[in-house]
PDB file of C-alpha atoms in Angstrom:
ATOM      1  CA  MET A   8       8.049  78.084 -23.280  1.00  0.00           C
ATOM      2  CA  ASP A   9       6.506  76.177 -20.590  1.00  0.00           C
ATOM      3  CA  ASP A  10       3.510  75.283 -22.295  1.00  0.00           C
ATOM      4  CA  GLN A  11       5.451  74.158 -25.167  1.00  0.00           C
ATOM      5  CA  GLN A  12       7.502  71.673 -22.800  1.00  0.00           C
ATOM      6  CA  SER A  13       4.249  70.839 -21.035  1.00  0.00           C
ATOM      7  CA  HIS A  14       2.861  69.741 -24.292  1.00  0.00           C
ATOM      8  CA  GLN A  15       6.227  67.861 -25.110  1.00  0.00           C
ATOM      9  CA  ASP A  16       5.804  66.301 -21.790  1.00  0.00           C
ATOM     10  CA  VAL A  17       2.295  64.077 -23.045  1.00  0.00           C
ATOM     11  CA  ILE A  18       2.245  60.834 -23.956  1.00  0.00           C
ATOM     12  CA  ARG A  19       0.595  60.174 -27.115  1.00  0.00           C
ATOM     13  CA  CYS A  20       0.188  57.660 -29.475  1.00  0.00           C
ATOM     14  CA  HIS A  21       2.261  57.198 -32.275  1.00  0.00           C
ATOM     15  CA  LEU A  22       0.183  56.821 -34.645  1.00  0.00           C
ATOM     16  CA  CYS A  23      -2.519  59.247 -34.342  1.00  0.00           C
ATOM     17  CA  GLU A  24      -0.310  61.646 -31.400  1.00  0.00           C
ATOM     18  CA  ILE A  25      -3.906  61.252 -29.630  1.00  0.00           C
ATOM     19  CA  PRO A  26      -2.446  61.933 -26.000  1.00  0.00           C
ATOM     20  CA  LEU A  27      -2.642  59.686 -23.168  1.00  0.00           C
ATOM     21  CA  PRO A  28      -2.809  56.107 -25.479  1.00  0.00           C
ATOM     22  CA  SER A  29      -4.302  52.682 -23.265  1.00  0.00           C
ATOM     23  CA  MET A  30      -2.230  50.236 -25.189  1.00  0.00           C
ATOM     24  CA  HIS A  31       1.357  49.910 -26.086  1.00  0.00           C
ATOM     25  CA  CYS A  32       2.962  46.954 -27.991  1.00  0.00           C
ATOM     26  CA  ASP A  33       5.772  45.994 -25.439  1.00  0.00           C
ATOM     27  CA  ILE A  34       8.018  44.284 -28.476  1.00  0.00           C
ATOM     28  CA  CYS A  35       7.934  47.792 -31.076  1.00  0.00           C
ATOM     29  CA  HIS A  36       8.255  49.605 -28.182  1.00  0.00           C
ATOM     30  CA  GLU A  37       5.292  51.777 -29.248  1.00  0.00           C
ATOM     31  CA  HIS A  38       2.500  53.573 -27.613  1.00  0.00           C
ATOM     32  CA  LEU A  39      -0.687  53.123 -29.184  1.00  0.00           C
ATOM     33  CA  CYS A  40      -4.934  53.968 -29.069  1.00  0.00           C
ATOM     34  CA  ASP A  41      -7.279  51.678 -29.234  1.00  0.00           C
ATOM     35  CA  GLU A  42      -8.182  52.973 -32.517  1.00  0.00           C
ATOM     36  CA  CYS A  43      -4.929  52.740 -33.727  1.00  0.00           C
ATOM     37  CA  LYS A  44      -3.509  49.035 -32.540  1.00  0.00           C
ATOM     38  CA  GLU A  45      -5.602  47.453 -35.192  1.00  0.00           C
ATOM     39  CA  LYS A  46      -3.260  49.274 -37.767  1.00  0.00           C
ATOM     40  CA  HIS A  47       0.042  48.595 -35.622  1.00  0.00           C
ATOM     41  CA  LEU A  48      -1.265  44.950 -35.716  1.00  0.00           C
ATOM     42  CA  SER A  49      -1.312  44.953 -38.993  1.00  0.00           C
ATOM     43  CA  ASP A  50       2.208  45.104 -39.824  1.00  0.00           C
ATOM     44  CA  GLY A  51       2.841  41.722 -40.031  1.00  0.00           C
ATOM     45  CA  SER A  52       6.623  41.981 -41.119  1.00  0.00           C
ATOM     46  CA  LYS A  53       7.078  41.765 -37.171  1.00  0.00           C
ATOM     47  CA  GLU A  54       5.695  40.008 -33.891  1.00  0.00           C
ATOM     48  CA  HIS A  55       3.991  42.720 -32.062  1.00  0.00           C
ATOM     49  CA  TYR A  56       2.370  42.097 -28.022  1.00  0.00           C
ATOM     50  CA  ILE A  57      -0.461  44.183 -27.278  1.00  0.00           C
ATOM     51  CA  VAL A  58      -0.210  44.983 -23.589  1.00  0.00           C
ATOM     52  CA  PRO A  59      -2.210  47.765 -21.509  1.00  0.00           C
ATOM     53  CA  PHE A  60      -0.228  50.825 -21.328  1.00  0.00           C
ATOM     54  CA  ARG A  61       0.053  50.558 -17.276  1.00  0.00           C
ATOM     55  CA  LEU A  62       1.332  47.117 -18.399  1.00  0.00           C
ATOM     56  CA  ARG A  63       4.295  48.305 -20.827  1.00  0.00           C
ATOM     57  CA  GLY A  64       7.792  46.706 -19.973  1.00  0.00           C
ATOM     58  CA  CYS A  65       6.235  43.769 -18.713  1.00  0.00           C
ATOM     59  CA  THR A  66       7.306  41.502 -21.748  1.00  0.00           C
ATOM     60  CA  PRO A  67      11.067  39.792 -21.145  1.00  0.00           C
ATOM     61  CA  LYS A  68      13.837  41.036 -22.993  1.00  0.00           C
ATOM     62  CA  CYS A  69      14.816  37.434 -23.806  1.00  0.00           C
ATOM     63  CA  GLU A  70      12.760  36.687 -27.364  1.00  0.00           C
ATOM     64  CA  LYS A  71      13.346  33.284 -27.018  1.00  0.00           C
ATOM     65  CA  HIS A  72      12.527  30.131 -25.443  1.00  0.00           C
ATOM     66  CA  LEU A  73      14.199  26.845 -24.994  1.00  0.00           C
ATOM     67  CA  LYS A  74      11.851  23.725 -24.818  1.00  0.00           C
ATOM     68  CA  ASP A  75      14.731  21.777 -23.415  1.00  0.00           C
ATOM     69  CA  CYS A  76      15.517  23.339 -20.479  1.00  0.00           C
ATOM     70  CA  ASN A  77      12.200  25.491 -19.736  1.00  0.00           C
ATOM     71  CA  ILE A  78      14.150  29.013 -19.781  1.00  0.00           C
ATOM     72  CA  PRO A  79      13.927  32.597 -21.600  1.00  0.00           C
ATOM     73  CA  ILE A  80      16.711  33.561 -24.088  1.00  0.00           C
ATOM     74  CA  CYS A  81      18.257  36.036 -25.960  1.00  0.00           C
ATOM     75  CA  GLU A  82      19.264  36.219 -29.163  1.00  0.00           C
ATOM     76  CA  SER A  83      23.221  36.377 -28.677  1.00  0.00           C
ATOM     77  CA  CYS A  84      22.235  33.132 -26.300  1.00  0.00           C
ATOM     78  CA  VAL A  85      20.578  31.055 -28.510  1.00  0.00           C
ATOM     79  CA  SER A  86      23.526  29.998 -30.758  1.00  0.00           C
ATOM     80  CA  SER A  87      25.976  29.604 -27.580  1.00  0.00           C
ATOM     81  CA  ASP A  88      27.557  26.290 -27.320  1.00  0.00           C
ATOM     82  CA  GLU A  89      25.363  25.391 -23.929  1.00  0.00           C
ATOM     83  CA  HIS A  90      22.268  25.811 -26.070  1.00  0.00           C
ATOM     84  CA  LYS A  91      22.869  25.357 -29.776  1.00  0.00           C
ATOM     85  CA  GLU A  92      22.085  22.135 -30.543  1.00  0.00           C
ATOM     86  CA  HIS A  93      18.669  23.066 -27.908  1.00  0.00           C
ATOM     87  CA  THR A  94      15.329  23.264 -29.719  1.00  0.00           C
ATOM     88  CA  HIS A  95      13.790  26.932 -29.313  1.00  0.00           C
ATOM     89  CA  GLU A  96      10.501  29.094 -29.763  1.00  0.00           C
ATOM     90  CA  ASN A  97       9.597  32.437 -30.265  1.00  0.00           C
ATOM     91  CA  ILE A  98       9.256  33.767 -26.495  1.00  0.00           C
ATOM     92  CA  LEU A  99       5.352  34.787 -27.179  1.00  0.00           C
ATOM     93  CA  THR A 100       4.997  31.782 -28.327  1.00  0.00           C
ATOM     94  CA  CYS A 101       5.316  30.064 -25.495  1.00  0.00           C
ATOM     95  CA  LEU A 102       3.838  32.645 -23.219  1.00  0.00           C
ATOM     96  CA  THR A 103       0.656  32.491 -25.376  1.00  0.00           C
ATOM     97  CA  ALA A 104       0.537  28.877 -24.950  1.00  0.00           C
ATOM     98  CA  LYS A 105       1.401  28.738 -21.061  1.00  0.00           C
ATOM     99  CA  LYS A 106      -0.994  31.573 -20.651  1.00  0.00           C
ATOM    100  CA  ASP A 107      -3.198  28.566 -22.134  1.00  0.00           C
ATOM    101  CA  LEU A 108      -2.861  26.049 -20.000  1.00  0.00           C
ATOM    102  CA  ILE A 109      -2.471  27.892 -17.283  1.00  0.00           C
ATOM    103  CA  GLN A 110      -6.470  29.299 -18.246  1.00  0.00           C
ATOM    104  CA  LYS A 111      -7.509  25.228 -19.015  1.00  0.00           C
ATOM    105  CA  ASP A 112      -6.053  24.950 -15.124  1.00  0.00           C
ATOM    106  CA  LEU A 113      -7.342  27.228 -13.469  1.00  0.00           C
ATOM    107  CA  LYS A 114     -10.865  26.225 -15.778  1.00  0.00           C
ATOM    108  CA  GLU A 115      -9.896  22.732 -14.504  1.00  0.00           C
ATOM    109  CA  ILE A 116      -9.608  23.971 -10.524  1.00  0.00           C
ATOM    110  CA  GLU A 117     -12.459  25.408 -10.354  1.00  0.00           C
ATOM    111  CA  ASN A 118     -14.639  23.711 -12.342  1.00  0.00           C
ATOM    112  CA  ASN A 119     -13.623  20.492 -11.473  1.00  0.00           C
ATOM    113  CA  LEU A 120     -11.167  19.732  -8.557  1.00  0.00           C
ATOM    114  CA  PHE A 121     -11.493  22.442  -5.901  1.00  0.00           C
ATOM    115  CA  PRO A 122     -15.280  20.728  -5.987  1.00  0.00           C
ATOM    116  CA  LYS A 123     -14.814  17.807  -5.790  1.00  0.00           C
ATOM    117  CA  LEU A 124     -12.253  18.419  -2.732  1.00  0.00           C
ATOM    118  CA  GLN A 125     -14.703  20.470  -1.453  1.00  0.00           C
ATOM    119  CA  GLU A 126     -17.370  17.259  -1.771  1.00  0.00           C
ATOM    120  CA  ALA A 127     -14.905  15.111   0.573  1.00  0.00           C
ATOM    121  CA  ALA A 128     -13.990  17.809   2.571  1.00  0.00           C
ATOM    122  CA  THR A 129     -17.914  17.747   3.522  1.00  0.00           C
ATOM    123  CA  ASN A 130     -18.053  13.878   3.387  1.00  0.00           C
ATOM    124  CA  ILE A 131     -15.485  14.139   6.096  1.00  0.00           C
ATOM    125  CA  GLN A 132     -17.846  14.665   9.037  1.00  0.00           C
ATOM    126  CA  LYS A 133     -20.451  12.101   7.505  1.00  0.00           C
ATOM    127  CA  GLN A 134     -17.272   9.394   7.312  1.00  0.00           C
ATOM    128  CA  ARG A 135     -17.058  10.539  11.241  1.00  0.00           C
ATOM    129  CA  ALA A 136     -20.535  10.205  12.095  1.00  0.00           C
ATOM    130  CA  ASP A 137     -20.795   6.804  10.427  1.00  0.00           C
ATOM    131  CA  GLN A 138     -17.659   5.767  12.561  1.00  0.00           C
ATOM    132  CA  SER A 139     -18.756   6.640  15.813  1.00  0.00           C
ATOM    133  CA  LYS A 140     -22.213   5.128  14.969  1.00  0.00           C
ATOM    134  CA  HIS A 141     -20.773   1.916  14.124  1.00  0.00           C
ATOM    135  CA  SER A 142     -18.611   1.975  16.625  1.00  0.00           C
ATOM    136  CA  GLN A 143     -21.540   2.657  19.266  1.00  0.00           C
ATOM    137  CA  LYS A 144     -23.247  -0.314  17.379  1.00  0.00           C
ATOM    138  CA  LEU A 145     -20.971  -3.294  17.316  1.00  0.00           C
ATOM    139  CA  ARG A 146     -20.425  -2.340  21.498  1.00  0.00           C
ATOM    140  CA  ALA A 147     -24.451  -2.434  21.886  1.00  0.00           C
ATOM    141  CA  ASP A 148     -23.756  -5.702  20.152  1.00  0.00           C
ATOM    142  CA  ILE A 149     -21.035  -6.970  22.142  1.00  0.00           C
ATOM    143  CA  ASN A 150     -22.712  -5.827  25.123  1.00  0.00           C
ATOM    144  CA  ALA A 151     -26.122  -7.735  24.374  1.00  0.00           C
ATOM    145  CA  GLN A 152     -23.810 -11.032  23.289  1.00  0.00           C
ATOM    146  CA  GLY A 153     -22.345 -10.811  26.506  1.00  0.00           C
ATOM    147  CA  GLU A 154     -25.374 -10.010  28.585  1.00  0.00           C
ATOM    148  CA  ALA A 155     -26.828 -13.263  26.529  1.00  0.00           C
ATOM    149  CA  MET A 156     -24.021 -15.447  27.384  1.00  0.00           C
ATOM    150  CA  HIS A 157     -24.110 -14.299  30.955  1.00  0.00           C
ATOM    151  CA  LYS A 158     -27.807 -15.108  30.989  1.00  0.00           C
ATOM    152  CA  GLU A 159     -26.913 -18.590  29.516  1.00  0.00           C
ATOM    153  CA  ILE A 160     -24.141 -19.359  32.466  1.00  0.00           C
ATOM    154  CA  ASN A 161     -26.690 -18.316  35.250  1.00  0.00           C
ATOM    155  CA  THR A 162     -28.915 -20.542  33.329  1.00  0.00           C
ATOM    156  CA  ILE A 163     -26.631 -23.960  34.029  1.00  0.00           C
ATOM    157  CA  ILE A 164     -25.993 -22.316  37.744  1.00  0.00           C
ATOM    158  CA  ASP A 165     -28.995 -22.147  38.517  1.00  0.00           C
ATOM    159  CA  ASP A 166     -30.223 -25.801  37.210  1.00  0.00           C
ATOM    160  CA  MET A 167     -27.309 -27.148  39.070  1.00  0.00           C
ATOM    161  CA  ARG A 168     -28.489 -25.738  42.306  1.00  0.00           C
ATOM    162  CA  SER A 169     -31.760 -26.955  41.274  1.00  0.00           C
ATOM    163  CA  ASN A 170     -30.381 -30.148  40.797  1.00  0.00           C
ATOM    164  CA  ILE A 171     -28.446 -29.825  44.485  1.00  0.00           C
ATOM    165  CA  ASP A 172     -31.512 -29.043  46.359  1.00  0.00           C
ATOM    166  CA  TYR A 173     -33.668 -32.117  44.823  1.00  0.00           C
ATOM    167  CA  MET A 174     -30.332 -34.361  46.000  1.00  0.00           C
ATOM    168  CA  ASP A 175     -30.680 -32.667  48.869  1.00  0.00           C
ATOM    169  CA  SER A 176     -33.747 -33.168  49.699  1.00  0.00           C
ATOM    170  CA  GLU A 177     -33.917 -36.793  48.774  1.00  0.00           C
ATOM    171  CA  HIS A 178     -30.977 -37.625  50.529  1.00  0.00           C
ATOM    172  CA  LYS A 179     -32.275 -36.381  53.714  1.00  0.00           C
ATOM    173  CA  GLN A 180     -35.530 -37.904  52.913  1.00  0.00           C
ATOM    174  CA  ALA A 181     -33.657 -41.210  52.865  1.00  0.00           C
ATOM    175  CA  ILE A 182     -32.263 -40.486  55.906  1.00  0.00           C
ATOM    176  CA  ASN A 183     -35.269 -39.705  57.621  1.00  0.00           C
ATOM    177  CA  ILE A 184     -36.595 -43.137  56.573  1.00  0.00           C
ATOM    178  CA  GLN A 185     -33.784 -44.993  58.055  1.00  0.00           C
ATOM    179  CA  GLU A 186     -33.787 -43.471  61.388  1.00  0.00           C
ATOM    180  CA  GLU A 187     -37.655 -43.794  61.868  1.00  0.00           C
ATOM    181  CA  SER A 188     -36.714 -47.545  61.550  1.00  0.00           C
ATOM    182  CA  ILE A 189     -33.556 -47.911  63.428  1.00  0.00           C
ATOM    183  CA  ASN A 190     -35.634 -45.899  66.015  1.00  0.00           C
ATOM    184  CA  HIS A 191     -38.446 -48.775  65.619  1.00  0.00           C
ATOM    185  CA  THR A 192     -36.364 -51.544  65.930  1.00  0.00           C
ATOM    186  CA  ILE A 193     -35.157 -49.457  68.960  1.00  0.00           C
ATOM    187  CA  LYS A 194     -38.389 -48.762  70.536  1.00  0.00           C
ATOM    188  CA  GLU A 195     -39.340 -52.108  69.889  1.00  0.00           C
ATOM    189  CA  LEU A 196     -36.357 -54.140  71.422  1.00  0.00           C
ATOM    190  CA  SER A 197     -36.415 -51.970  74.520  1.00  0.00           C
ATOM    191  CA  GLN A 198     -39.939 -53.824  75.218  1.00  0.00           C
ATOM    192  CA  ILE A 199     -38.866 -56.872  74.338  1.00  0.00           C
ATOM    193  CA  ILE A 200     -36.291 -56.373  76.931  1.00  0.00           C
ATOM    194  CA  SER A 201     -38.606 -54.997  79.321  1.00  0.00           C
ATOM    195  CA  ASP A 202     -40.796 -58.244  79.140  1.00  0.00           C
ATOM    196  CA  LEU A 203     -37.996 -60.540  79.340  1.00  0.00           C
ATOM    197  CA  ARG A 204     -36.706 -59.082  82.258  1.00  0.00           C
ATOM    198  CA  THR A 205     -40.492 -59.623  83.604  1.00  0.00           C
ATOM    199  CA  LEU A 206     -40.492 -62.929  82.920  1.00  0.00           C
ATOM    200  CA  LEU A 207     -37.367 -63.591  84.750  1.00  0.00           C
ATOM    201  CA  ASP A 208     -38.819 -62.283  87.249  1.00  0.00           C
ATOM    202  CA  VAL A 209     -41.697 -64.162  88.239  1.00  0.00           C
ATOM    203  CA  ASN A 210     -42.488 -67.707  88.498  1.00  0.00           C
ATOM    204  CA  ASP A 211     -45.851 -67.939  86.479  1.00  0.00           C
ATOM    205  CA  VAL A 212     -45.092 -70.973  84.755  1.00  0.00           C
ATOM    206  CA  CYS A 213     -47.983 -70.529  82.000  1.00  0.00           C
ATOM    207  CA  LYS A 214     -46.362 -67.419  80.847  1.00  0.00           C
ATOM    208  CA  VAL A 215     -43.038 -68.686  81.010  1.00  0.00           C
ATOM    209  CA  SER A 216     -44.007 -71.664  78.644  1.00  0.00           C
ATOM    210  CA  LYS A 217     -46.395 -69.375  76.109  1.00  0.00           C
ATOM    211  CA  TYR A 218     -42.565 -67.092  75.321  1.00  0.00           C
ATOM    212  CA  LYS A 219     -41.457 -67.632  71.708  1.00  0.00           C
ATOM    213  CA  THR A 220     -37.449 -66.256  71.114  1.00  0.00           C
ATOM    214  CA  ARG A 221     -37.494 -63.403  68.048  1.00  0.00           C
ATOM    215  CA  ASN A 222     -33.769 -63.156  68.376  1.00  0.00           C
ATOM    216  CA  GLU A 223     -33.254 -64.037  64.813  1.00  0.00           C
ATOM    217  CA  GLU A 224     -35.323 -61.282  63.877  1.00  0.00           C
ATOM    218  CA  PHE A 225     -33.204 -58.597  65.401  1.00  0.00           C
ATOM    219  CA  LYS A 226     -30.068 -60.313  64.313  1.00  0.00           C
ATOM    220  CA  ARG A 227     -30.274 -58.313  61.073  1.00  0.00           C
ATOM    221  CA  VAL A 228     -29.579 -54.795  61.338  1.00  0.00           C
ATOM    222  CA  PRO A 229     -31.593 -52.450  59.135  1.00  0.00           C
ATOM    223  CA  ASP A 230     -29.881 -52.024  56.092  1.00  0.00           C
ATOM    224  CA  GLN A 231     -27.752 -49.339  55.952  1.00  0.00           C
ATOM    225  CA  PHE A 232     -27.330 -47.451  52.684  1.00  0.00           C
ATOM    226  CA  VAL A 233     -24.235 -46.670  50.831  1.00  0.00           C
ATOM    227  CA  VAL A 234     -24.096 -42.757  49.162  1.00  0.00           C
ATOM    228  CA  ASP A 235     -21.991 -41.935  46.456  1.00  0.00           C
ATOM    229  CA  PHE A 236     -22.311 -38.106  46.964  1.00  0.00           C
ATOM    230  CA  PRO A 237     -22.459 -35.899  43.903  1.00  0.00           C
ATOM    231  CA  THR A 238     -19.561 -33.979  42.766  1.00  0.00           C
ATOM    232  CA  PHE A 239     -18.780 -31.781  40.859  1.00  0.00           C
ATOM    233  CA  THR A 240     -16.010 -31.751  38.019  1.00  0.00           C
ATOM    234  CA  PRO A 241     -14.730 -28.166  36.744  1.00  0.00           C
ATOM    235  CA  GLN A 242     -13.895 -28.015  33.150  1.00  0.00           C
ATOM    236  CA  GLU A 243     -10.441 -26.045  32.149  1.00  0.00           C
ATOM    237  CA  ILE A 244     -11.512 -22.588  30.877  1.00  0.00           C
ATOM    238  CA  ASN A 245     -10.687 -22.460  27.205  1.00  0.00           C
ATOM    239  CA  ARG A 246     -10.571 -18.813  26.475  1.00  0.00           C
ATOM    240  CA  GLU A 247     -10.604 -19.489  23.082  1.00  0.00           C
ATOM    241  CA  HIS A 248     -12.921 -21.991  22.615  1.00  0.00           C
ATOM    242  CA  ILE A 249     -15.252 -19.184  24.603  1.00  0.00           C
ATOM    243  CA  SER A 250     -14.534 -16.511  22.433  1.00  0.00           C
ATOM    244  CA  LYS A 251     -15.457 -18.817  19.021  1.00  0.00           C
ATOM    245  CA  GLN A 252     -19.178 -19.471  21.390  1.00  0.00           C
ATOM    246  CA  PHE A 253     -18.949 -15.480  21.961  1.00  0.00           C
ATOM    247  CA  GLY A 254     -18.585 -14.658  18.392  1.00  0.00           C
ATOM    248  CA  PHE A 255     -15.935 -12.798  15.920  1.00  0.00           C
ATOM    249  CA  LEU A 256     -14.677  -9.356  15.084  1.00  0.00           C
ATOM    250  CA  THR A 257     -13.890  -8.937  11.616  1.00  0.00           C
ATOM    251  CA  LYS A 258     -10.253  -5.985  11.559  1.00  0.00           C
ATOM    252  CA  LEU A 259     -10.994  -3.220   9.874  1.00  0.00           C
ATOM    253  CA  LYS A 260     -10.000  -2.482   6.912  1.00  0.00           C
ATOM    254  CA  ILE A 261      -9.862   0.845   4.847  1.00  0.00           C
ATOM    255  CA  THR A 262      -9.317   0.815   0.874  1.00  0.00           C
ATOM    256  CA  TYR A 263      -8.059   3.591  -1.135  1.00  0.00           C
ATOM    257  CA  PRO A 264      -8.440   4.129  -4.700  1.00  0.00           C
ATOM    258  CA  VAL A 265      -5.759   2.235  -7.160  1.00  0.00           C
ATOM    259  CA  VAL A 266      -3.430   4.794  -8.137  1.00  0.00           C
ATOM    260  CA  ASP A 267      -2.567   4.467 -12.002  1.00  0.00           C
ATOM    261  CA  GLU A 268       0.290   3.301 -12.606  1.00  0.00           C
ATOM    262  CA  CYS A 269       2.962   6.606 -13.721  1.00  0.00           C
ATOM    263  CA  GLN A 270       4.550   6.603 -17.448  1.00  0.00           C
ATOM    264  CA  ILE A 271       7.126   8.542 -18.709  1.00  0.00           C
ATOM    265  CA  THR A 272       5.704  10.812 -21.538  1.00  0.00           C
ATOM    266  CA  ASP A 273       8.783  12.908 -22.070  1.00  0.00           C
ATOM    267  CA  GLU A 274      12.682  12.938 -20.456  1.00  0.00           C
ATOM    268  CA  SER A 275      15.035  15.818 -20.719  1.00  0.00           C
ATOM    269  CA  THR A 276      18.092  14.845 -20.406  1.00  0.00           C
ATOM    270  CA  ASN A 277      21.584  17.271 -19.626  1.00  0.00           C
ATOM    271  CA  MET A 278      23.635  17.075 -22.776  1.00  0.00           C
ATOM    272  CA  ASP A 279      26.764  17.036 -21.084  1.00  0.00           C
ATOM    273  CA  ASN A 280      25.392  13.913 -18.625  1.00  0.00           C
ATOM    274  CA  THR A 281      23.293  10.741 -19.152  1.00  0.00           C
ATOM    275  CA  THR A 282      22.245  10.318 -16.264  1.00  0.00           C
ATOM    276  CA  LEU A 283      18.239  10.497 -15.951  1.00  0.00           C
ATOM    277  CA  ASN A 284      17.648  14.445 -15.262  1.00  0.00           C
ATOM    278  CA  SER A 285      13.890  14.284 -14.810  1.00  0.00           C
ATOM    279  CA  LEU A 286      10.626  13.092 -15.614  1.00  0.00           C
ATOM    280  CA  THR A 287       7.180  14.535 -16.184  1.00  0.00           C
ATOM    281  CA  CYS A 288       3.705  13.142 -15.806  1.00  0.00           C
ATOM    282  CA  GLY A 289       0.927  12.080 -18.145  1.00  0.00           C
ATOM    283  CA  SER A 290      -0.792  14.044 -15.503  1.00  0.00           C
ATOM    284  CA  ASP A 291      -0.389  16.462 -12.729  1.00  0.00           C
ATOM    285  CA  SER A 292      -2.378  14.395 -10.068  1.00  0.00           C
ATOM    286  CA  LYS A 293      -0.045  11.590 -10.883  1.00  0.00           C
ATOM    287  CA  TYR A 294       3.321  11.590  -9.133  1.00  0.00           C
ATOM    288  CA  CYS A 295       6.202   9.991 -10.475  1.00  0.00           C
ATOM    289  CA  SER A 296       9.469   8.782  -8.747  1.00  0.00           C
TER     290      SER A 296
END
């Protein structure tokens, strides 16, 4: 009795009754072995959906799919007032189409989108290195220009100091020459004064008679030169002018790729409300708002 009960409990293929079938038709609810699968599918009087036995029951109970609402729906609901005007299709057809889309998207992501993103991520390090290198070069160029301008300013200062030294020497020499002339005249007049006092003290007719006045020679004091001292007139420091002389630093400009404008390819609306409900863009990479 137990053996008979155990024999009855074994799951078998609905066609050939081989135990432990590997497949299952989720629409017909029949177990199938690999050899009977094609025979079962050959019955074109109804839809079939063969899945591995372990995935039996995964097919949605709703056999229709509403394109407008993008939801599965059963036969009893498809004719309801809410959905009777909506376009519907077989749920398995929709499922197959969706899986094809998923497979297509997966292929595009793995072969195109993801590698591009990985390349972009790798490029980030290069961008950081380029940014640091360029920034260092900018600073080096600015420092070099600053040193060049300081050098020019120092050269101008040195030239002016040299001119001052030369003018100082020239002025001192003029003063020394004038001093020598005056001292010579003073010495000469001092000697004349001494000689005249001597003549006044003697009564030597011969010497006194030979005296000739020289006062006219000394009435004219040695020329006193007039000095126009050099002056330095500092100019107002114009920062804008100095900045123009120093150079120009352009601003950072970051240009992003232009994204094409979205185009409305499908419009879904609620039948009871004329307000726009959703937008479908031409590509998943393009965003609508």
